[in-house]
């Protein structure tokens, strides 16, 4: 009999996520997957799963799960209180739950997204090779709701042999590294300097698609709009308001607003933990790699997939 996880309470918003669907942009399908990929990978390693196994991503905690059979789980990402069967546990460590136990996540003290992995993985049917919920593309399983039952898989690796993976605290004011975008020439001289020398605040408009930021306006040197061109995770698009929008996991595969800069891939996990009202800063990296990659993407024919 297949073990099941019952969703007792989904919290604010929770989905099934894995590492997504890379390479399908040519057919209009974004990568999606976990917004904080490092936290998902760590949760899987802690329970002896392949890093690519599906787990649960929840916003601000508040998730309550009931297990039909004994299981090993781990909670990573935004720190929150954790109880299993009424016993308190810490994050980033393997937790053994008994049949009938409830795993309860409190509200996150800081950060935005928590991850729950179970040994064997969340074994919902894959769609286009992944089990991730793409909220923009409407692919994968629906968002979690009370009463939903999730099957647990059986593909596992050896237990990791550790009881804790200590991590540094999330910063109060994250600094995200950026390289110039392909359309920096569309902005007035000094616009990129304004971006990297000023602080921006995450507005309430935050989801898996992206986060709208509020701060000094980034003024354009030219008017008009772009035809749709390829977009990547971390792109900082600037609409006519001058307030940048940072693309996250479920971003559209194309966009029509000019991109002034691109956040480094390695910093996107940190960007995924930014919550509304939090201040963010950007730091410039004068390196041509993103210029080249983005230029290649923009020049792609419709039949060429995105990396």
PDB file of C-alpha atoms in Angstrom:
ATOM      1  CA  UNK A   1       0.000   0.000   0.000  1.00  0.00           C
ATOM      2  CA  UNK A   2       1.381   3.384  -1.038  1.00  0.00           C
ATOM      3  CA  UNK A   3       2.109   5.749   1.847  1.00  0.00           C
ATOM      4  CA  UNK A   4       0.190   9.011   1.718  1.00  0.00           C
ATOM      5  CA  UNK A   5       0.609  12.541   3.032  1.00  0.00           C
ATOM      6  CA  UNK A   6      -2.691  14.223   3.901  1.00  0.00           C
ATOM      7  CA  UNK A   7      -2.799  17.995   3.710  1.00  0.00           C
ATOM      8  CA  UNK A   8      -4.593  19.090   6.888  1.00  0.00           C
ATOM      9  CA  UNK A   9      -3.925  22.815   6.354  1.00  0.00           C
ATOM     10  CA  UNK A  10      -2.055  24.251   3.364  1.00  0.00           C
ATOM     11  CA  UNK A  11      -1.040  27.479   5.075  1.00  0.00           C
ATOM     12  CA  UNK A  12      -0.904  30.693   3.047  1.00  0.00           C
ATOM     13  CA  UNK A  13       0.042  29.010  -0.225  1.00  0.00           C
ATOM     14  CA  UNK A  14       1.777  25.699  -0.874  1.00  0.00           C
ATOM     15  CA  UNK A  15       2.725  23.747  -3.982  1.00  0.00           C
ATOM     16  CA  UNK A  16       4.610  20.650  -5.105  1.00  0.00           C
ATOM     17  CA  UNK A  17       8.013  21.578  -6.536  1.00  0.00           C
ATOM     18  CA  UNK A  18      11.100  19.875  -7.918  1.00  0.00           C
ATOM     19  CA  UNK A  19      13.914  21.266 -10.095  1.00  0.00           C
ATOM     20  CA  UNK A  20      11.541  22.118 -12.919  1.00  0.00           C
ATOM     21  CA  UNK A  21      11.426  21.770 -16.724  1.00  0.00           C
ATOM     22  CA  UNK A  22      14.574  23.267 -18.249  1.00  0.00           C
ATOM     23  CA  UNK A  23      15.027  23.518 -22.013  1.00  0.00           C
ATOM     24  CA  UNK A  24      11.386  23.897 -23.073  1.00  0.00           C
ATOM     25  CA  UNK A  25      11.160  27.667 -23.615  1.00  0.00           C
ATOM     26  CA  UNK A  26      10.897  27.169 -27.379  1.00  0.00           C
ATOM     27  CA  UNK A  27       7.438  25.652 -26.859  1.00  0.00           C
ATOM     28  CA  UNK A  28       6.447  28.314 -24.337  1.00  0.00           C
ATOM     29  CA  UNK A  29       7.171  26.329 -21.169  1.00  0.00           C
ATOM     30  CA  UNK A  30       9.309  27.946 -18.481  1.00  0.00           C
ATOM     31  CA  UNK A  31      11.651  26.107 -16.118  1.00  0.00           C
ATOM     32  CA  UNK A  32       9.532  26.715 -12.999  1.00  0.00           C
ATOM     33  CA  UNK A  33      10.489  24.431 -10.086  1.00  0.00           C
ATOM     34  CA  UNK A  34      11.490  25.456  -6.580  1.00  0.00           C
ATOM     35  CA  UNK A  35      11.982  29.194  -6.134  1.00  0.00           C
ATOM     36  CA  UNK A  36      14.782  28.494  -3.628  1.00  0.00           C
ATOM     37  CA  UNK A  37      16.473  25.577  -5.358  1.00  0.00           C
ATOM     38  CA  UNK A  38      19.247  25.258  -2.775  1.00  0.00           C
ATOM     39  CA  UNK A  39      16.735  24.720   0.033  1.00  0.00           C
ATOM     40  CA  UNK A  40      14.892  22.059  -1.951  1.00  0.00           C
ATOM     41  CA  UNK A  41      18.146  20.260  -2.748  1.00  0.00           C
ATOM     42  CA  UNK A  42      19.226  20.362   0.895  1.00  0.00           C
ATOM     43  CA  UNK A  43      15.880  19.035   2.157  1.00  0.00           C
ATOM     44  CA  UNK A  44      16.144  16.111  -0.242  1.00  0.00           C
ATOM     45  CA  UNK A  45      19.722  15.321   0.753  1.00  0.00           C
ATOM     46  CA  UNK A  46      18.804  15.320   4.442  1.00  0.00           C
ATOM     47  CA  UNK A  47      16.269  12.519   3.930  1.00  0.00           C
ATOM     48  CA  UNK A  48      18.396  10.519   1.496  1.00  0.00           C
ATOM     49  CA  UNK A  49      16.608  11.495  -1.728  1.00  0.00           C
ATOM     50  CA  UNK A  50      18.055  12.422  -5.095  1.00  0.00           C
ATOM     51  CA  UNK A  51      18.154  16.234  -5.219  1.00  0.00           C
ATOM     52  CA  UNK A  52      15.642  16.223  -8.082  1.00  0.00           C
ATOM     53  CA  UNK A  53      12.827  14.603  -6.070  1.00  0.00           C
ATOM     54  CA  UNK A  54       9.616  16.575  -5.622  1.00  0.00           C
ATOM     55  CA  UNK A  55       8.986  18.216  -2.245  1.00  0.00           C
ATOM     56  CA  UNK A  56       6.591  20.820  -0.870  1.00  0.00           C
ATOM     57  CA  UNK A  57       7.138  24.582  -1.022  1.00  0.00           C
ATOM     58  CA  UNK A  58       5.019  26.718   1.304  1.00  0.00           C
ATOM     59  CA  UNK A  59       4.848  30.469   1.777  1.00  0.00           C
ATOM     60  CA  UNK A  60       5.451  31.752   5.327  1.00  0.00           C
ATOM     61  CA  UNK A  61       4.895  28.327   6.924  1.00  0.00           C
ATOM     62  CA  UNK A  62       1.544  27.399   8.458  1.00  0.00           C
ATOM     63  CA  UNK A  63       1.506  24.019   6.703  1.00  0.00           C
ATOM     64  CA  UNK A  64       0.058  20.983   8.546  1.00  0.00           C
ATOM     65  CA  UNK A  65       0.534  17.453   7.162  1.00  0.00           C
ATOM     66  CA  UNK A  66      -0.600  14.032   8.436  1.00  0.00           C
ATOM     67  CA  UNK A  67       1.309  10.865   7.533  1.00  0.00           C
ATOM     68  CA  UNK A  68      -0.378   7.506   6.921  1.00  0.00           C
ATOM     69  CA  UNK A  69       2.857   5.573   7.511  1.00  0.00           C
ATOM     70  CA  UNK A  70       6.202   6.145   9.247  1.00  0.00           C
ATOM     71  CA  UNK A  71       8.380   8.567   7.298  1.00  0.00           C
ATOM     72  CA  UNK A  72      11.535  10.651   7.444  1.00  0.00           C
ATOM     73  CA  UNK A  73      11.115  14.329   6.612  1.00  0.00           C
ATOM     74  CA  UNK A  74      13.192  17.512   6.649  1.00  0.00           C
ATOM     75  CA  UNK A  75      12.249  21.190   6.689  1.00  0.00           C
ATOM     76  CA  UNK A  76      14.515  23.840   5.163  1.00  0.00           C
ATOM     77  CA  UNK A  77      14.295  27.402   3.833  1.00  0.00           C
ATOM     78  CA  UNK A  78      12.671  30.164   5.860  1.00  0.00           C
ATOM     79  CA  UNK A  79      13.086  29.349   9.581  1.00  0.00           C
ATOM     80  CA  UNK A  80       9.906  28.421  11.461  1.00  0.00           C
ATOM     81  CA  UNK A  81       8.866  26.356  14.475  1.00  0.00           C
ATOM     82  CA  UNK A  82       8.399  22.644  13.717  1.00  0.00           C
ATOM     83  CA  UNK A  83       6.521  19.941  15.610  1.00  0.00           C
ATOM     84  CA  UNK A  84       5.912  16.322  14.636  1.00  0.00           C
ATOM     85  CA  UNK A  85       3.535  14.248  16.741  1.00  0.00           C
ATOM     86  CA  UNK A  86       3.603  17.064  19.295  1.00  0.00           C
ATOM     87  CA  UNK A  87       7.404  16.951  19.622  1.00  0.00           C
ATOM     88  CA  UNK A  88       9.523  19.997  18.763  1.00  0.00           C
ATOM     89  CA  UNK A  89      12.276  19.767  16.159  1.00  0.00           C
ATOM     90  CA  UNK A  90      14.719  22.118  14.496  1.00  0.00           C
ATOM     91  CA  UNK A  91      15.099  22.923  10.793  1.00  0.00           C
ATOM     92  CA  UNK A  92      17.669  21.414   8.454  1.00  0.00           C
ATOM     93  CA  UNK A  93      17.715  18.015  10.137  1.00  0.00           C
ATOM     94  CA  UNK A  94      16.085  14.616   9.477  1.00  0.00           C
ATOM     95  CA  UNK A  95      12.841  14.138  11.445  1.00  0.00           C
ATOM     96  CA  UNK A  96      11.212  10.731  11.988  1.00  0.00           C
ATOM     97  CA  UNK A  97       7.416  10.815  12.011  1.00  0.00           C
ATOM     98  CA  UNK A  98       5.163   7.943  13.026  1.00  0.00           C
ATOM     99  CA  UNK A  99       2.009   6.766  11.292  1.00  0.00           C
ATOM    100  CA  UNK A 100      -0.772   9.203  12.165  1.00  0.00           C
ATOM    101  CA  UNK A 101       1.616  11.973  13.270  1.00  0.00           C
ATOM    102  CA  UNK A 102       0.999  15.532  12.183  1.00  0.00           C
ATOM    103  CA  UNK A 103       3.887  17.691  11.019  1.00  0.00           C
ATOM    104  CA  UNK A 104       3.110  21.312  11.902  1.00  0.00           C
ATOM    105  CA  UNK A 105       5.054  24.300  10.595  1.00  0.00           C
ATOM    106  CA  UNK A 106       4.641  27.582  12.449  1.00  0.00           C
ATOM    107  CA  UNK A 107       4.812  30.951  10.733  1.00  0.00           C
ATOM    108  CA  UNK A 108       8.250  31.817   9.375  1.00  0.00           C
ATOM    109  CA  UNK A 109      10.147  34.301  11.548  1.00  0.00           C
ATOM    110  CA  UNK A 110      11.906  35.737   8.506  1.00  0.00           C
ATOM    111  CA  UNK A 111      12.330  34.733   4.903  1.00  0.00           C
ATOM    112  CA  UNK A 112       9.382  33.707   2.741  1.00  0.00           C
ATOM    113  CA  UNK A 113       9.473  30.072   1.595  1.00  0.00           C
ATOM    114  CA  UNK A 114       9.812  26.790   3.531  1.00  0.00           C
ATOM    115  CA  UNK A 115      10.497  23.372   2.000  1.00  0.00           C
ATOM    116  CA  UNK A 116       9.365  19.967   3.253  1.00  0.00           C
ATOM    117  CA  UNK A 117      10.959  16.833   1.782  1.00  0.00           C
ATOM    118  CA  UNK A 118       9.877  13.281   2.599  1.00  0.00           C
ATOM    119  CA  UNK A 119      12.065  10.235   2.050  1.00  0.00           C
ATOM    120  CA  UNK A 120      10.945   8.762  -1.285  1.00  0.00           C
ATOM    121  CA  UNK A 121       9.700  12.091  -2.630  1.00  0.00           C
ATOM    122  CA  UNK A 122       6.227  13.398  -3.380  1.00  0.00           C
ATOM    123  CA  UNK A 123       5.192  11.014  -6.152  1.00  0.00           C
ATOM    124  CA  UNK A 124       2.516  12.952  -8.041  1.00  0.00           C
ATOM    125  CA  UNK A 125       2.317  12.245 -11.814  1.00  0.00           C
ATOM    126  CA  UNK A 126       4.948  14.150 -13.824  1.00  0.00           C
ATOM    127  CA  UNK A 127       3.928  16.624 -16.529  1.00  0.00           C
ATOM    128  CA  UNK A 128       6.485  17.267 -19.290  1.00  0.00           C
ATOM    129  CA  UNK A 129       9.097  15.462 -17.251  1.00  0.00           C
ATOM    130  CA  UNK A 130       8.612  17.274 -13.934  1.00  0.00           C
ATOM    131  CA  UNK A 131       6.264  17.283 -10.940  1.00  0.00           C
ATOM    132  CA  UNK A 132       6.580  21.029 -10.336  1.00  0.00           C
ATOM    133  CA  UNK A 133       3.548  23.287 -10.121  1.00  0.00           C
ATOM    134  CA  UNK A 134       3.953  26.128 -12.632  1.00  0.00           C
ATOM    135  CA  UNK A 135       1.547  28.808 -11.439  1.00  0.00           C
ATOM    136  CA  UNK A 136       1.869  30.905 -14.608  1.00  0.00           C
ATOM    137  CA  UNK A 137       1.864  28.092 -17.158  1.00  0.00           C
ATOM    138  CA  UNK A 138      -0.831  26.108 -15.268  1.00  0.00           C
ATOM    139  CA  UNK A 139       1.205  22.903 -15.419  1.00  0.00           C
ATOM    140  CA  UNK A 140       1.679  20.214 -12.784  1.00  0.00           C
ATOM    141  CA  UNK A 141      -0.508  19.504  -9.763  1.00  0.00           C
ATOM    142  CA  UNK A 142      -2.785  22.195  -8.326  1.00  0.00           C
ATOM    143  CA  UNK A 143      -1.801  24.210  -5.286  1.00  0.00           C
ATOM    144  CA  UNK A 144      -2.286  22.266  -2.060  1.00  0.00           C
ATOM    145  CA  UNK A 145      -5.682  22.355  -0.392  1.00  0.00           C
ATOM    146  CA  UNK A 146      -7.088  20.799   2.785  1.00  0.00           C
ATOM    147  CA  UNK A 147      -7.939  17.126   2.343  1.00  0.00           C
ATOM    148  CA  UNK A 148      -5.579  16.545  -0.571  1.00  0.00           C
ATOM    149  CA  UNK A 149      -3.637  13.241  -0.388  1.00  0.00           C
ATOM    150  CA  UNK A 150      -0.131  13.077  -1.845  1.00  0.00           C
ATOM    151  CA  UNK A 151       1.525   9.716  -2.602  1.00  0.00           C
ATOM    152  CA  UNK A 152       5.056   9.054  -1.348  1.00  0.00           C
ATOM    153  CA  UNK A 153       7.515   7.432  -3.754  1.00  0.00           C
ATOM    154  CA  UNK A 154       9.995   4.637  -3.125  1.00  0.00           C
ATOM    155  CA  UNK A 155      13.150   5.732  -4.996  1.00  0.00           C
ATOM    156  CA  UNK A 156      15.714   6.617  -2.335  1.00  0.00           C
ATOM    157  CA  UNK A 157      19.455   6.837  -1.745  1.00  0.00           C
ATOM    158  CA  UNK A 158      21.444   5.922   1.353  1.00  0.00           C
ATOM    159  CA  UNK A 159      20.742   7.932   4.499  1.00  0.00           C
ATOM    160  CA  UNK A 160      23.163  10.881   4.671  1.00  0.00           C
ATOM    161  CA  UNK A 161      24.518  10.014   8.117  1.00  0.00           C
ATOM    162  CA  UNK A 162      24.131  13.562   9.486  1.00  0.00           C
ATOM    163  CA  UNK A 163      21.689  14.946  12.024  1.00  0.00           C
ATOM    164  CA  UNK A 164      22.045  18.661  11.216  1.00  0.00           C
ATOM    165  CA  UNK A 165      23.046  20.901   8.286  1.00  0.00           C
ATOM    166  CA  UNK A 166      23.872  24.257   9.909  1.00  0.00           C
ATOM    167  CA  UNK A 167      23.282  27.273   7.700  1.00  0.00           C
ATOM    168  CA  UNK A 168      23.858  31.017   8.169  1.00  0.00           C
ATOM    169  CA  UNK A 169      20.830  33.168   8.956  1.00  0.00           C
ATOM    170  CA  UNK A 170      19.065  34.876   6.088  1.00  0.00           C
ATOM    171  CA  UNK A 171      20.269  38.503   5.822  1.00  0.00           C
ATOM    172  CA  UNK A 172      17.988  41.326   6.912  1.00  0.00           C
ATOM    173  CA  UNK A 173      18.933  43.282   3.767  1.00  0.00           C
ATOM    174  CA  UNK A 174      19.911  40.901   0.953  1.00  0.00           C
ATOM    175  CA  UNK A 175      22.502  42.043  -1.575  1.00  0.00           C
ATOM    176  CA  UNK A 176      21.921  40.536  -5.016  1.00  0.00           C
ATOM    177  CA  UNK A 177      24.700  40.566  -7.581  1.00  0.00           C
ATOM    178  CA  UNK A 178      23.765  41.731 -11.088  1.00  0.00           C
ATOM    179  CA  UNK A 179      25.337  42.043 -14.507  1.00  0.00           C
ATOM    180  CA  UNK A 180      24.168  44.579 -17.125  1.00  0.00           C
ATOM    181  CA  UNK A 181      21.179  43.472 -19.150  1.00  0.00           C
ATOM    182  CA  UNK A 182      20.801  43.478 -22.927  1.00  0.00           C
ATOM    183  CA  UNK A 183      18.773  46.713 -22.971  1.00  0.00           C
ATOM    184  CA  UNK A 184      20.783  48.907 -20.622  1.00  0.00           C
ATOM    185  CA  UNK A 185      21.205  51.340 -23.554  1.00  0.00           C
ATOM    186  CA  UNK A 186      17.457  52.028 -23.398  1.00  0.00           C
ATOM    187  CA  UNK A 187      18.000  53.860 -20.104  1.00  0.00           C
ATOM    188  CA  UNK A 188      19.484  57.246 -19.306  1.00  0.00           C
ATOM    189  CA  UNK A 189      23.192  57.332 -18.428  1.00  0.00           C
ATOM    190  CA  UNK A 190      23.534  56.533 -14.760  1.00  0.00           C
ATOM    191  CA  UNK A 191      20.380  54.396 -14.516  1.00  0.00           C
ATOM    192  CA  UNK A 192      22.381  51.257 -13.829  1.00  0.00           C
ATOM    193  CA  UNK A 193      24.396  53.181 -11.215  1.00  0.00           C
ATOM    194  CA  UNK A 194      21.117  54.235  -9.604  1.00  0.00           C
ATOM    195  CA  UNK A 195      20.025  50.591  -9.429  1.00  0.00           C
ATOM    196  CA  UNK A 196      23.205  49.403  -7.705  1.00  0.00           C
ATOM    197  CA  UNK A 197      23.645  52.403  -5.406  1.00  0.00           C
ATOM    198  CA  UNK A 198      20.082  52.602  -4.084  1.00  0.00           C
ATOM    199  CA  UNK A 199      17.941  50.383  -1.904  1.00  0.00           C
ATOM    200  CA  UNK A 200      14.655  48.941  -3.176  1.00  0.00           C
ATOM    201  CA  UNK A 201      11.741  47.595  -1.136  1.00  0.00           C
ATOM    202  CA  UNK A 202       9.720  44.526  -2.080  1.00  0.00           C
ATOM    203  CA  UNK A 203       6.076  45.499  -2.478  1.00  0.00           C
ATOM    204  CA  UNK A 204       3.106  43.312  -1.598  1.00  0.00           C
ATOM    205  CA  UNK A 205       3.096  42.205  -5.255  1.00  0.00           C
ATOM    206  CA  UNK A 206       5.260  39.106  -4.649  1.00  0.00           C
ATOM    207  CA  UNK A 207       4.587  35.605  -5.969  1.00  0.00           C
ATOM    208  CA  UNK A 208       6.364  32.789  -7.792  1.00  0.00           C
ATOM    209  CA  UNK A 209       6.392  34.804 -11.024  1.00  0.00           C
ATOM    210  CA  UNK A 210       8.376  37.670  -9.545  1.00  0.00           C
ATOM    211  CA  UNK A 211       8.616  40.534  -7.117  1.00  0.00           C
ATOM    212  CA  UNK A 212       7.760  44.138  -7.898  1.00  0.00           C
ATOM    213  CA  UNK A 213      10.208  46.550  -6.283  1.00  0.00           C
ATOM    214  CA  UNK A 214       9.755  50.133  -5.129  1.00  0.00           C
ATOM    215  CA  UNK A 215      12.577  52.669  -5.109  1.00  0.00           C
ATOM    216  CA  UNK A 216      14.301  55.302  -7.259  1.00  0.00           C
ATOM    217  CA  UNK A 217      12.828  55.237 -10.764  1.00  0.00           C
ATOM    218  CA  UNK A 218      15.036  53.947 -13.572  1.00  0.00           C
ATOM    219  CA  UNK A 219      14.357  56.421 -16.358  1.00  0.00           C
ATOM    220  CA  UNK A 220      14.486  55.510 -20.028  1.00  0.00           C
ATOM    221  CA  UNK A 221      16.464  57.332 -22.673  1.00  0.00           C
ATOM    222  CA  UNK A 222      14.112  56.185 -25.427  1.00  0.00           C
ATOM    223  CA  UNK A 223      10.417  55.544 -25.712  1.00  0.00           C
ATOM    224  CA  UNK A 224       8.442  52.838 -27.413  1.00  0.00           C
ATOM    225  CA  UNK A 225       8.164  49.184 -26.548  1.00  0.00           C
ATOM    226  CA  UNK A 226      10.157  46.114 -27.431  1.00  0.00           C
ATOM    227  CA  UNK A 227       8.796  43.160 -29.359  1.00  0.00           C
ATOM    228  CA  UNK A 228       8.656  40.098 -27.106  1.00  0.00           C
ATOM    229  CA  UNK A 229      12.110  38.631 -26.489  1.00  0.00           C
ATOM    230  CA  UNK A 230      13.499  35.806 -24.387  1.00  0.00           C
ATOM    231  CA  UNK A 231      13.436  36.208 -20.610  1.00  0.00           C
ATOM    232  CA  UNK A 232      15.457  34.374 -17.969  1.00  0.00           C
ATOM    233  CA  UNK A 233      15.174  33.934 -14.189  1.00  0.00           C
ATOM    234  CA  UNK A 234      16.656  36.947 -12.454  1.00  0.00           C
ATOM    235  CA  UNK A 235      15.841  39.421 -15.231  1.00  0.00           C
ATOM    236  CA  UNK A 236      15.077  42.921 -13.935  1.00  0.00           C
ATOM    237  CA  UNK A 237      12.445  44.239 -16.328  1.00  0.00           C
ATOM    238  CA  UNK A 238      11.511  47.903 -16.103  1.00  0.00           C
ATOM    239  CA  UNK A 239       7.988  48.977 -17.143  1.00  0.00           C
ATOM    240  CA  UNK A 240       7.181  52.638 -17.951  1.00  0.00           C
ATOM    241  CA  UNK A 241       6.784  53.403 -14.216  1.00  0.00           C
ATOM    242  CA  UNK A 242      10.547  52.955 -13.820  1.00  0.00           C
ATOM    243  CA  UNK A 243      10.071  50.499 -10.928  1.00  0.00           C
ATOM    244  CA  UNK A 244      11.878  47.196 -11.633  1.00  0.00           C
ATOM    245  CA  UNK A 245      10.280  43.755 -11.562  1.00  0.00           C
ATOM    246  CA  UNK A 246      12.520  40.835 -10.627  1.00  0.00           C
ATOM    247  CA  UNK A 247      11.602  37.585 -12.390  1.00  0.00           C
ATOM    248  CA  UNK A 248      11.543  34.440 -10.250  1.00  0.00           C
ATOM    249  CA  UNK A 249      10.813  30.745 -10.894  1.00  0.00           C
ATOM    250  CA  UNK A 250       7.494  30.992 -12.782  1.00  0.00           C
ATOM    251  CA  UNK A 251       8.471  33.979 -14.945  1.00  0.00           C
ATOM    252  CA  UNK A 252       7.138  34.235 -18.521  1.00  0.00           C
ATOM    253  CA  UNK A 253       9.495  32.897 -21.193  1.00  0.00           C
ATOM    254  CA  UNK A 254       9.299  36.193 -23.100  1.00  0.00           C
ATOM    255  CA  UNK A 255       8.813  39.809 -22.078  1.00  0.00           C
ATOM    256  CA  UNK A 256       8.332  43.187 -23.721  1.00  0.00           C
ATOM    257  CA  UNK A 257       9.836  45.555 -21.156  1.00  0.00           C
ATOM    258  CA  UNK A 258      13.549  46.375 -21.392  1.00  0.00           C
ATOM    259  CA  UNK A 259      15.852  44.458 -19.044  1.00  0.00           C
ATOM    260  CA  UNK A 260      18.390  46.699 -17.352  1.00  0.00           C
ATOM    261  CA  UNK A 261      20.213  43.963 -15.422  1.00  0.00           C
ATOM    262  CA  UNK A 262      20.134  40.273 -14.521  1.00  0.00           C
ATOM    263  CA  UNK A 263      20.567  38.828 -11.031  1.00  0.00           C
ATOM    264  CA  UNK A 264      23.193  36.108 -10.856  1.00  0.00           C
ATOM    265  CA  UNK A 265      21.792  32.559 -10.848  1.00  0.00           C
ATOM    266  CA  UNK A 266      23.632  31.844  -7.585  1.00  0.00           C
ATOM    267  CA  UNK A 267      21.714  34.669  -5.841  1.00  0.00           C
ATOM    268  CA  UNK A 268      18.214  33.661  -6.959  1.00  0.00           C
ATOM    269  CA  UNK A 269      17.702  31.439  -3.904  1.00  0.00           C
ATOM    270  CA  UNK A 270      18.262  34.502  -1.734  1.00  0.00           C
ATOM    271  CA  UNK A 271      15.906  36.552  -3.920  1.00  0.00           C
ATOM    272  CA  UNK A 272      13.211  33.885  -3.467  1.00  0.00           C
ATOM    273  CA  UNK A 273      13.291  34.466   0.311  1.00  0.00           C
ATOM    274  CA  UNK A 274      12.579  38.222   0.086  1.00  0.00           C
ATOM    275  CA  UNK A 275       9.271  39.011   1.732  1.00  0.00           C
ATOM    276  CA  UNK A 276       7.004  42.061   1.230  1.00  0.00           C
ATOM    277  CA  UNK A 277       8.373  45.162   2.937  1.00  0.00           C
ATOM    278  CA  UNK A 278      11.942  43.890   2.962  1.00  0.00           C
ATOM    279  CA  UNK A 279      14.725  46.088   1.615  1.00  0.00           C
ATOM    280  CA  UNK A 280      16.993  44.734  -1.140  1.00  0.00           C
ATOM    281  CA  UNK A 281      20.213  46.078  -2.587  1.00  0.00           C
ATOM    282  CA  UNK A 282      22.010  45.245  -5.827  1.00  0.00           C
ATOM    283  CA  UNK A 283      25.734  45.017  -6.492  1.00  0.00           C
ATOM    284  CA  UNK A 284      27.228  45.263  -9.953  1.00  0.00           C
ATOM    285  CA  UNK A 285      29.437  42.549 -11.414  1.00  0.00           C
ATOM    286  CA  UNK A 286      31.277  43.805 -14.475  1.00  0.00           C
ATOM    287  CA  UNK A 287      31.395  40.490 -16.237  1.00  0.00           C
ATOM    288  CA  UNK A 288      30.263  39.811 -19.808  1.00  0.00           C
ATOM    289  CA  UNK A 289      28.852  36.310 -19.210  1.00  0.00           C
ATOM    290  CA  UNK A 290      25.218  37.355 -18.768  1.00  0.00           C
ATOM    291  CA  UNK A 291      25.509  39.854 -21.618  1.00  0.00           C
ATOM    292  CA  UNK A 292      26.611  37.037 -23.912  1.00  0.00           C
ATOM    293  CA  UNK A 293      24.061  34.512 -22.695  1.00  0.00           C
ATOM    294  CA  UNK A 294      21.194  36.993 -22.874  1.00  0.00           C
ATOM    295  CA  UNK A 295      22.255  38.203 -26.318  1.00  0.00           C
ATOM    296  CA  UNK A 296      22.248  34.625 -27.539  1.00  0.00           C
ATOM    297  CA  UNK A 297      18.797  34.065 -26.055  1.00  0.00           C
ATOM    298  CA  UNK A 298      17.436  37.240 -27.634  1.00  0.00           C
ATOM    299  CA  UNK A 299      18.793  36.180 -31.012  1.00  0.00           C
ATOM    300  CA  UNK A 300      17.356  32.645 -30.765  1.00  0.00           C
ATOM    301  CA  UNK A 301      15.009  31.469 -33.450  1.00  0.00           C
ATOM    302  CA  UNK A 302      11.661  30.209 -32.107  1.00  0.00           C
ATOM    303  CA  UNK A 303      12.883  26.649 -32.568  1.00  0.00           C
ATOM    304  CA  UNK A 304      15.915  26.963 -30.334  1.00  0.00           C
ATOM    305  CA  UNK A 305      15.333  26.039 -26.664  1.00  0.00           C
ATOM    306  CA  UNK A 306      16.444  28.166 -23.754  1.00  0.00           C
ATOM    307  CA  UNK A 307      19.308  26.665 -21.690  1.00  0.00           C
TER     308      UNK A 307
END
